[in-house]
Amino acid sequence: MTSDDANLYFDHAATTWPKPATVIEAMADAALIAGAAGRGAHQHAMHANDVVNQTRQSIARLLGQVDPSRCVLTNNGTHSLNAAIHGLLRPGDHVVTTTAEHNSVLRPLEHWREAFGVEVTMVPVDHEGKVDADALLDRITPRTRLLAVASASNVTGALQPIESIAAGIRHRFPADAAPLLLVDAAQSIGYVPLMPQSIGIDLLAAPGHKGLLGPLGTGFLYVGPRADAVIRPWMHGGTGSQSESLAMPEKLPDRLEAGNLNVPAIAGLHAALACLMRGDAIGNADAEAITWPEAIAAIVGAFQAIEGVRVVGPTLAGPSRLAVVSFVVKGYLPQEVAAILDASFGIRVRAGLHCAACIHHDLDTMPHGTVRVSLSHHTRRSAIDRLIDAVAQIARSAIS
Ligand SMILES: Cc1ncc(COP(=O)(O)O)c(C=O)c1O
């Protein structure tokens, strides 16, 4: 890997890359020493227990000092969302969601709609990818068990009004009749503070391998008290606890953690969280580095000024946003733009529907989708300049 490779990688919304060196070291150490967590009392098993417990505590701190036992460890964001959706829904329920959701929400919901008659109401988003909190709240009925909303769109980067949605649920419904709020934090975790307990989020699903800088194969689900009262296990198996019972243990996190945990990857996530909490994300020590809000402002501003380029989603004056920019170039398919950026400029971006097809109807980008540039915590100004210059050259070539 050259330093250019790292600087010109703009696909951090898929997974951040490269990972900090301490993450790799922690994974290698755990692979050499750790046994199975929660299974046995010998020193290798105890080492694995320590890794898991410390990571759970770090996640609990990140979420605003929640109870660590409410932080269920999973393999990725999709796993966390499935644990929430399959664990909560019952035949005949109603769910309110948005057209901006990822397939990791929409496909489990579609399964429940098809197999068990769950009614799914999808509230459209505006042309910047943002949902209106009242439009969502107005669709709640007495049968609504769940509201499922991503805190940020992985297509446009628009941040959704999660606090207003949570406050609206609290104000409109008594606690015993209020639907549960599931927030998909896949794109926002690590970039913006998310405090589920103080905001009123019942379930928060997140991967560890995106903005948290952890390895692939990590994630978690925060389960708040109201969700704890009703959520059932969606996977059943060994937990290392209450082995005499054929039923899954009632206590969290065991209820939702069947099977051996991926201890080496969890050790990597622990090291990544330590980096983030020290304010030591990758690129931080680089004198040329700029932060993601500065980089996004530069990219969006420059793209808006290039003839033939349309920024899809919030512009600079639009709603608050994350480090994700979608765009299209007149005269080219998004896939062609991504291929040219890769082959001719060494710039890695993603093109297409980004596993979130429904939002493209609202954005007028069906059927081919968009080119997506996504950043991590820091980027070099020179890399941003190269990206802008490359996109300008491609746009010019379509016109001439
Ligand atoms: C908004 C959103 N939700 C869920 C996911 C799924 O996360 P994972 O890739 O960790 O399964 C993604 C992945 O990109 C995403 O962007």
Short mmCIF file of C-alpha atoms and ligand atoms in Angstrom, two decimals:
data_model
loop_
_atom_site.label_atom_id
_atom_site.label_comp_id
_atom_site.label_asym_id
_atom_site.label_seq_id
_atom_site.Cartn_x
_atom_site.Cartn_y
_atom_site.Cartn_z
CA MET A 1 0.00 0.00 0.00
CA THR A 2 1.37 3.44 -0.90
CA SER A 3 0.32 6.62 0.91
CA ASP A 4 -1.53 7.57 -2.31
CA ASP A 5 -3.64 4.42 -1.99
CA ALA A 6 -4.75 5.46 1.47
CA ASN A 7 -5.36 9.09 0.55
CA LEU A 8 -7.30 8.35 -2.62
CA TYR A 9 -9.59 5.77 -1.01
CA PHE A 10 -12.99 7.48 -0.86
CA ASP A 11 -15.20 4.50 0.00
CA HIS A 12 -15.20 4.82 3.79
CA ALA A 13 -19.00 4.50 3.93
CA ALA A 14 -18.55 0.86 2.89
CA THR A 15 -15.77 0.29 5.41
CA THR A 16 -13.04 2.63 6.61
CA TRP A 17 -9.61 1.75 5.28
CA PRO A 18 -6.81 1.39 6.20
CA LYS A 19 -7.39 0.56 9.86
CA PRO A 20 -5.09 2.08 12.51
CA ALA A 21 -1.93 0.02 13.13
CA THR A 22 -2.96 -0.53 16.77
CA VAL A 23 -6.13 -2.28 15.54
CA ILE A 24 -4.13 -4.77 13.50
CA GLU A 25 -1.71 -5.34 16.41
CA ALA A 26 -4.58 -5.93 18.87
CA MET A 27 -6.18 -8.43 16.47
CA ALA A 28 -2.91 -10.31 16.03
CA ASP A 29 -2.30 -10.39 19.81
CA ALA A 30 -5.80 -11.71 20.49
CA ALA A 31 -5.49 -14.34 17.77
CA LEU A 32 -2.32 -15.58 19.49
CA ILE A 33 -3.64 -15.58 23.06
CA ALA A 34 -7.43 -15.53 23.29
CA GLY A 35 -9.61 -18.59 23.75
CA ALA A 36 -13.42 -18.54 23.63
CA ALA A 37 -15.10 -15.78 25.67
CA GLY A 38 -17.55 -16.92 28.36
CA ARG A 39 -16.55 -20.54 27.93
CA GLY A 40 -14.17 -21.93 30.55
CA ALA A 41 -12.08 -20.50 33.37
CA HIS A 42 -8.53 -21.13 32.10
CA GLN A 43 -6.26 -18.24 31.25
CA HIS A 44 -6.94 -18.14 27.51
CA ALA A 45 -10.70 -18.03 28.08
CA MET A 46 -10.24 -15.37 30.78
CA HIS A 47 -8.15 -13.28 28.39
CA ALA A 48 -11.00 -13.45 25.86
CA ASN A 49 -13.48 -12.45 28.60
CA ASP A 50 -11.35 -9.40 29.40
CA VAL A 51 -11.25 -8.37 25.74
CA VAL A 52 -15.03 -8.68 25.41
CA ASN A 53 -15.84 -6.94 28.71
CA GLN A 54 -13.49 -4.04 28.04
CA THR A 55 -14.91 -3.54 24.56
CA ARG A 56 -18.45 -3.57 25.89
CA GLN A 57 -17.45 -0.95 28.44
CA SER A 58 -15.88 1.25 25.75
CA ILE A 59 -19.05 1.06 23.64
CA ALA A 60 -21.13 1.92 26.72
CA ARG A 61 -18.93 4.99 27.31
CA LEU A 62 -19.19 6.03 23.66
CA LEU A 63 -23.00 5.94 23.93
CA GLY A 64 -23.04 8.23 26.97
CA GLN A 65 -22.37 5.87 29.90
CA VAL A 66 -25.14 3.37 29.22
CA ASP A 67 -25.23 0.02 31.03
CA PRO A 68 -22.60 -2.17 29.26
CA SER A 69 -24.86 -5.24 29.47
CA ARG A 70 -27.23 -3.41 27.09
CA CYS A 71 -24.51 -3.38 24.40
CA VAL A 72 -24.93 -6.62 22.46
CA LEU A 73 -21.93 -7.52 20.29
CA THR A 74 -22.68 -8.50 16.68
CA ASN A 75 -20.86 -9.13 13.43
CA ASN A 76 -21.86 -5.96 11.54
CA GLY A 77 -24.61 -3.38 11.14
CA THR A 78 -26.83 -5.81 9.25
CA HIS A 79 -26.61 -8.37 12.06
CA SER A 80 -27.55 -5.70 14.62
CA LEU A 81 -30.56 -4.57 12.56
CA ASN A 82 -31.75 -8.14 12.03
CA ALA A 83 -31.44 -8.88 15.75
CA ALA A 84 -33.64 -5.84 16.45
CA ILE A 85 -36.25 -6.39 13.72
CA HIS A 86 -36.63 -10.16 14.03
CA GLY A 87 -36.51 -9.91 17.81
CA LEU A 88 -39.32 -7.38 18.05
CA LEU A 89 -41.85 -7.92 15.30
CA ARG A 90 -44.93 -10.09 15.71
CA PRO A 91 -47.45 -11.10 13.01
CA GLY A 92 -49.90 -8.30 12.27
CA ASP A 93 -47.64 -5.49 13.52
CA HIS A 94 -47.20 -2.18 11.71
CA VAL A 95 -43.81 -0.53 11.08
CA VAL A 96 -43.08 3.04 9.98
CA THR A 97 -39.85 3.63 8.10
CA THR A 98 -38.46 5.83 5.33
CA THR A 99 -37.53 5.39 1.69
CA ALA A 100 -33.94 6.35 2.62
CA GLU A 101 -33.29 3.08 4.47
CA HIS A 102 -30.60 0.58 3.59
CA ASN A 103 -31.56 -2.93 2.48
CA SER A 104 -30.38 -4.12 5.89
CA VAL A 105 -33.60 -2.56 7.21
CA LEU A 106 -35.88 -2.87 4.19
CA ARG A 107 -35.19 -6.54 3.42
CA PRO A 108 -35.93 -7.88 6.93
CA LEU A 109 -39.09 -5.73 6.91
CA GLU A 110 -40.05 -7.10 3.51
CA HIS A 111 -39.57 -10.62 4.89
CA TRP A 112 -42.01 -9.83 7.73
CA ARG A 113 -44.47 -8.22 5.33
CA GLU A 114 -44.46 -11.19 3.01
CA ALA A 115 -44.30 -14.00 5.55
CA PHE A 116 -46.33 -12.61 8.48
CA GLY A 117 -48.54 -9.83 7.14
CA VAL A 118 -46.63 -7.02 8.84
CA GLU A 119 -47.70 -3.69 7.34
CA VAL A 120 -44.78 -1.47 6.38
CA THR A 121 -45.33 2.25 5.77
CA MET A 122 -42.45 3.91 3.92
CA VAL A 123 -42.40 7.69 4.27
CA PRO A 124 -40.68 9.43 1.33
CA VAL A 125 -37.74 11.80 1.78
CA ASP A 126 -37.25 15.17 0.11
CA HIS A 127 -34.87 15.78 -2.81
CA GLU A 128 -31.97 16.12 -0.38
CA GLY A 129 -32.72 12.79 1.25
CA LYS A 130 -34.19 14.19 4.45
CA VAL A 131 -37.36 12.92 6.14
CA ASP A 132 -39.83 15.20 7.89
CA ALA A 133 -40.25 14.15 11.56
CA ASP A 134 -43.98 15.00 11.65
CA ALA A 135 -44.66 13.12 8.40
CA LEU A 136 -43.18 10.04 10.07
CA LEU A 137 -44.99 10.52 13.39
CA ASP A 138 -48.33 11.12 11.62
CA ARG A 139 -48.21 7.60 10.19
CA ILE A 140 -48.12 5.89 13.60
CA THR A 141 -51.25 3.83 14.36
CA PRO A 142 -52.26 1.81 17.43
CA ARG A 143 -50.69 -1.24 15.71
CA THR A 144 -47.30 0.42 15.16
CA ARG A 145 -44.65 -1.49 17.09
CA LEU A 146 -41.58 0.06 15.52
CA LEU A 147 -40.20 3.17 13.83
CA ALA A 148 -36.99 2.30 11.95
CA VAL A 149 -34.88 5.24 10.76
CA ALA A 150 -31.23 5.62 9.73
CA SER A 151 -29.62 8.56 11.47
CA ALA A 152 -27.88 9.41 8.18
CA SER A 153 -28.48 8.33 4.61
CA ASN A 154 -25.63 6.31 3.12
CA VAL A 155 -26.59 7.74 -0.29
CA THR A 156 -26.83 11.49 0.34
CA GLY A 157 -25.21 11.90 3.76
CA ALA A 158 -28.27 13.85 5.04
CA LEU A 159 -28.67 13.60 8.81
CA GLN A 160 -32.22 12.74 9.87
CA PRO A 161 -34.01 14.59 12.71
CA ILE A 162 -33.68 11.72 15.21
CA GLU A 163 -34.01 13.94 18.28
CA SER A 164 -37.28 15.46 16.98
CA ILE A 165 -38.63 12.01 16.12
CA ALA A 166 -37.77 10.68 19.60
CA ALA A 167 -39.23 13.80 21.27
CA GLY A 168 -42.37 13.51 19.11
CA ILE A 169 -42.90 9.90 20.21
CA ARG A 170 -42.55 10.94 23.86
CA HIS A 171 -44.95 13.88 23.54
CA ARG A 172 -47.61 12.19 21.45
CA PHE A 173 -47.89 8.83 23.20
CA PRO A 174 -47.96 7.55 26.78
CA ALA A 175 -44.93 5.32 27.45
CA ASP A 176 -47.00 2.12 27.48
CA ALA A 177 -48.54 2.87 24.03
CA ALA A 178 -45.51 4.39 22.31
CA PRO A 179 -43.85 2.50 19.46
CA LEU A 180 -40.17 1.64 19.80
CA LEU A 181 -37.57 3.71 17.96
CA LEU A 182 -34.83 1.76 16.15
CA VAL A 183 -32.00 3.93 14.84
CA ASP A 184 -29.62 2.61 12.20
CA ALA A 185 -26.41 4.44 13.09
CA ALA A 186 -24.29 2.73 10.42
CA GLN A 187 -23.06 5.95 8.83
CA SER A 188 -23.10 8.33 11.77
CA ILE A 189 -21.46 6.32 14.56
CA GLY A 190 -18.01 7.73 15.27
CA TYR A 191 -18.75 11.00 13.47
CA VAL A 192 -21.53 12.55 15.53
CA PRO A 193 -22.36 11.94 19.20
CA LEU A 194 -25.21 9.47 19.72
CA MET A 195 -26.58 9.19 23.25
CA PRO A 196 -29.54 6.79 23.03
CA GLN A 197 -30.54 7.06 26.67
CA SER A 198 -30.79 10.84 26.79
CA ILE A 199 -32.35 11.15 23.30
CA GLY A 200 -34.92 8.38 23.81
CA ILE A 201 -33.66 5.85 21.27
CA ASP A 202 -34.84 2.34 22.19
CA LEU A 203 -32.50 0.41 19.91
CA LEU A 204 -29.32 1.64 18.24
CA ALA A 205 -27.73 -0.61 15.62
CA ALA A 206 -24.17 0.05 14.47
CA PRO A 207 -21.24 -1.55 12.70
CA GLY A 208 -17.78 -1.34 14.26
CA HIS A 209 -15.95 -1.22 10.93
CA LYS A 210 -17.00 2.15 9.52
CA GLY A 211 -16.61 5.44 11.46
CA LEU A 212 -15.41 3.59 14.56
CA LEU A 213 -12.36 2.35 12.55
CA GLY A 214 -12.68 -1.22 13.83
CA PRO A 215 -12.20 -4.36 11.73
CA LEU A 216 -14.79 -5.94 9.48
CA GLY A 217 -16.86 -8.49 11.37
CA THR A 218 -17.73 -6.16 14.28
CA GLY A 219 -20.87 -4.34 15.33
CA PHE A 220 -23.26 -3.85 18.22
CA LEU A 221 -26.89 -3.32 19.16
CA TYR A 222 -27.81 -1.09 22.10
CA VAL A 223 -31.04 -2.34 23.71
CA GLY A 224 -32.82 0.20 25.93
CA PRO A 225 -35.17 -0.74 28.80
CA ARG A 226 -38.43 -0.56 26.79
CA ALA A 227 -37.02 -2.80 24.06
CA ASP A 228 -35.45 -5.11 26.66
CA ALA A 229 -38.94 -5.83 28.01
CA VAL A 230 -40.10 -7.32 24.69
CA ILE A 231 -37.17 -8.31 22.49
CA ARG A 232 -36.71 -12.04 21.87
CA PRO A 233 -33.62 -13.85 20.61
CA TRP A 234 -33.55 -14.29 16.85
CA MET A 235 -30.67 -16.79 17.03
CA HIS A 236 -30.53 -19.60 19.53
CA GLY A 237 -27.49 -21.52 20.73
CA GLY A 238 -24.62 -21.66 23.18
CA THR A 239 -23.89 -18.69 25.39
CA GLY A 240 -21.63 -20.27 28.00
CA SER A 241 -24.29 -19.39 30.62
CA GLN A 242 -27.32 -21.34 31.98
CA SER A 243 -26.37 -24.37 29.91
CA GLU A 244 -28.89 -26.50 31.83
CA SER A 245 -31.77 -24.63 30.15
CA LEU A 246 -33.03 -25.35 26.64
CA ALA A 247 -34.21 -21.75 26.41
CA MET A 248 -31.89 -18.80 25.81
CA PRO A 249 -30.92 -16.93 28.99
CA GLU A 250 -33.20 -13.99 29.79
CA LYS A 251 -30.43 -11.61 30.81
CA LEU A 252 -28.73 -9.28 28.37
CA PRO A 253 -26.41 -9.46 26.53
CA ASP A 254 -26.58 -13.31 26.57
CA ARG A 255 -30.20 -13.35 25.32
CA LEU A 256 -29.02 -11.92 22.00
CA GLU A 257 -25.46 -13.31 21.77
CA ALA A 258 -25.76 -16.96 20.68
CA GLY A 259 -22.53 -18.58 19.50
CA ASN A 260 -18.88 -17.75 19.98
CA LEU A 261 -17.91 -14.12 19.59
CA ASN A 262 -15.22 -13.06 17.12
CA VAL A 263 -12.72 -12.20 19.87
CA PRO A 264 -9.77 -11.12 17.65
CA ALA A 265 -12.00 -8.69 15.74
CA ILE A 266 -13.52 -7.44 19.00
CA ALA A 267 -9.99 -6.80 20.30
CA GLY A 268 -9.40 -4.73 17.16
CA LEU A 269 -12.61 -2.77 17.81
CA HIS A 270 -11.44 -2.10 21.36
CA ALA A 271 -8.16 -0.67 20.07
CA ALA A 272 -10.07 1.42 17.50
CA LEU A 273 -12.37 2.87 20.17
CA ALA A 274 -9.31 3.72 22.25
CA CYS A 275 -7.86 5.60 19.25
CA LEU A 276 -11.07 7.53 18.71
CA MET A 277 -11.54 8.39 22.36
CA ARG A 278 -7.95 9.70 22.51
CA GLY A 279 -8.79 11.90 19.51
CA ASP A 280 -6.21 9.91 17.63
CA ALA A 281 -8.09 8.80 14.52
CA ILE A 282 -6.06 7.92 11.46
CA GLY A 283 -4.54 10.99 9.79
CA ASN A 284 -4.81 13.13 12.89
CA ALA A 285 -1.06 13.52 13.22
CA ASP A 286 -0.64 14.42 9.53
CA ALA A 287 0.19 18.13 9.23
CA GLU A 288 -1.61 18.27 5.87
CA ALA A 289 -4.79 16.62 7.12
CA ILE A 290 -8.13 18.39 7.16
CA THR A 291 -11.20 17.20 9.06
CA TRP A 292 -14.19 15.67 7.29
CA PRO A 293 -16.47 18.74 7.64
CA GLU A 294 -13.78 20.90 5.98
CA ALA A 295 -13.23 18.31 3.27
CA ILE A 296 -16.95 17.90 2.56
CA ALA A 297 -17.42 21.67 2.29
CA ALA A 298 -14.56 21.81 -0.22
CA ILE A 299 -15.89 18.91 -2.30
CA VAL A 300 -19.55 19.98 -2.37
CA GLY A 301 -18.63 23.61 -3.13
CA ALA A 302 -16.31 22.61 -5.97
CA PHE A 303 -18.66 19.98 -7.47
CA GLN A 304 -21.52 22.50 -7.56
CA ALA A 305 -19.35 24.80 -9.66
CA ILE A 306 -18.43 22.15 -12.28
CA GLU A 307 -20.60 22.31 -15.40
CA GLY A 308 -22.37 18.97 -15.97
CA VAL A 309 -22.06 17.78 -12.35
CA ARG A 310 -25.16 17.54 -10.13
CA VAL A 311 -24.69 17.05 -6.40
CA VAL A 312 -27.43 14.67 -5.26
CA GLY A 313 -28.43 15.42 -1.68
CA PRO A 314 -27.77 18.31 0.66
CA THR A 315 -25.83 21.18 -0.82
CA LEU A 316 -23.83 23.44 1.46
CA ALA A 317 -26.91 25.41 2.41
CA GLY A 318 -28.95 22.23 2.90
CA PRO A 319 -29.62 20.13 5.99
CA SER A 320 -26.74 19.06 8.17
CA ARG A 321 -24.86 16.18 6.73
CA LEU A 322 -22.16 13.59 7.08
CA ALA A 323 -19.04 12.87 5.09
CA VAL A 324 -20.87 11.31 2.14
CA VAL A 325 -21.43 13.09 -1.20
CA SER A 326 -23.39 11.65 -4.11
CA PHE A 327 -23.24 13.12 -7.58
CA VAL A 328 -23.94 12.40 -11.22
CA VAL A 329 -22.07 13.59 -14.31
CA LYS A 330 -24.05 14.50 -17.41
CA GLY A 331 -23.22 12.19 -20.32
CA TYR A 332 -21.83 9.35 -18.19
CA LEU A 333 -23.33 6.52 -16.18
CA PRO A 334 -22.24 6.59 -12.51
CA GLN A 335 -20.53 3.23 -13.07
CA GLU A 336 -18.49 4.74 -15.93
CA VAL A 337 -17.40 7.68 -13.79
CA ALA A 338 -16.31 5.34 -10.98
CA ALA A 339 -14.42 3.13 -13.43
CA ILE A 340 -12.59 6.13 -14.97
CA LEU A 341 -11.73 7.51 -11.53
CA ASP A 342 -10.31 4.12 -10.57
CA ALA A 343 -8.45 3.27 -13.77
CA SER A 344 -7.16 6.70 -14.81
CA PHE A 345 -6.78 8.56 -11.52
CA GLY A 346 -6.32 5.84 -8.85
CA ILE A 347 -9.37 7.23 -7.01
CA ARG A 348 -11.64 4.63 -5.35
CA VAL A 349 -15.32 5.53 -5.10
CA ARG A 350 -18.55 3.55 -5.34
CA ALA A 351 -21.28 3.80 -8.00
CA GLY A 352 -24.84 2.50 -8.18
CA LEU A 353 -27.78 2.28 -5.79
CA HIS A 354 -25.63 1.71 -2.66
CA CYS A 355 -27.95 -1.03 -1.28
CA ALA A 356 -30.70 1.58 -0.88
CA ALA A 357 -32.85 1.50 -3.99
CA CYS A 358 -36.03 3.24 -2.80
CA ILE A 359 -34.43 6.62 -2.11
CA HIS A 360 -33.37 6.90 -5.75
CA HIS A 361 -37.03 7.36 -6.78
CA ASP A 362 -37.16 10.42 -4.50
CA LEU A 363 -33.80 11.71 -5.75
CA ASP A 364 -34.61 11.12 -9.42
CA THR A 365 -31.55 8.91 -9.84
CA MET A 366 -33.21 5.63 -10.85
CA PRO A 367 -32.16 3.26 -12.37
CA HIS A 368 -28.40 3.83 -12.33
CA GLY A 369 -27.97 5.61 -9.01
CA THR A 370 -25.08 7.92 -8.19
CA VAL A 371 -21.34 8.12 -7.78
CA ARG A 372 -20.60 8.25 -4.06
CA VAL A 373 -17.55 9.79 -2.43
CA SER A 374 -17.28 9.01 1.27
CA LEU A 375 -14.63 10.23 3.69
CA SER A 376 -13.28 9.17 7.04
CA HIS A 377 -12.23 11.42 9.92
CA HIS A 378 -9.32 13.11 8.15
CA THR A 379 -8.29 13.59 4.53
CA ARG A 380 -5.41 15.36 2.83
CA ARG A 381 -6.27 18.60 1.07
CA SER A 382 -4.10 17.46 -1.86
CA ALA A 383 -6.23 14.30 -2.23
CA ILE A 384 -9.42 16.39 -2.30
CA ASP A 385 -7.86 18.64 -4.96
CA ARG A 386 -7.03 15.56 -7.05
CA LEU A 387 -10.58 14.26 -6.72
CA ILE A 388 -12.09 17.61 -7.74
CA ASP A 389 -9.70 17.96 -10.66
CA ALA A 390 -10.44 14.40 -11.87
CA VAL A 391 -14.22 14.93 -11.73
CA ALA A 392 -13.84 18.25 -13.57
CA GLN A 393 -11.79 16.53 -16.31
CA ILE A 394 -14.41 13.78 -16.69
CA ALA A 395 -17.26 16.33 -16.84
CA ARG A 396 -15.35 18.36 -19.46
CA SER A 397 -14.74 15.27 -21.58
CA ALA A 398 -18.49 14.66 -21.75
CA ILE A 399 -19.17 18.18 -22.99
CA SER A 400 -16.37 18.36 -25.61
C1 LIG B 1 -27.24 3.01 6.40
C2 LIG B 1 -26.64 1.64 6.47
N1 LIG B 1 -27.25 0.71 7.23
C3 LIG B 1 -26.77 -0.54 7.35
C4 LIG B 1 -25.60 -0.91 6.73
C5 LIG B 1 -25.10 -2.31 6.88
O1 LIG B 1 -23.93 -2.33 7.64
P1 LIG B 1 -22.89 -3.54 7.49
O2 LIG B 1 -22.20 -3.33 6.19
O3 LIG B 1 -21.98 -3.37 8.66
O4 LIG B 1 -23.66 -4.79 7.53
C6 LIG B 1 -24.92 0.02 5.91
C7 LIG B 1 -23.70 -0.35 5.19
O5 LIG B 1 -23.18 0.35 4.40
C8 LIG B 1 -25.46 1.33 5.81
O6 LIG B 1 -24.85 2.27 5.08
#
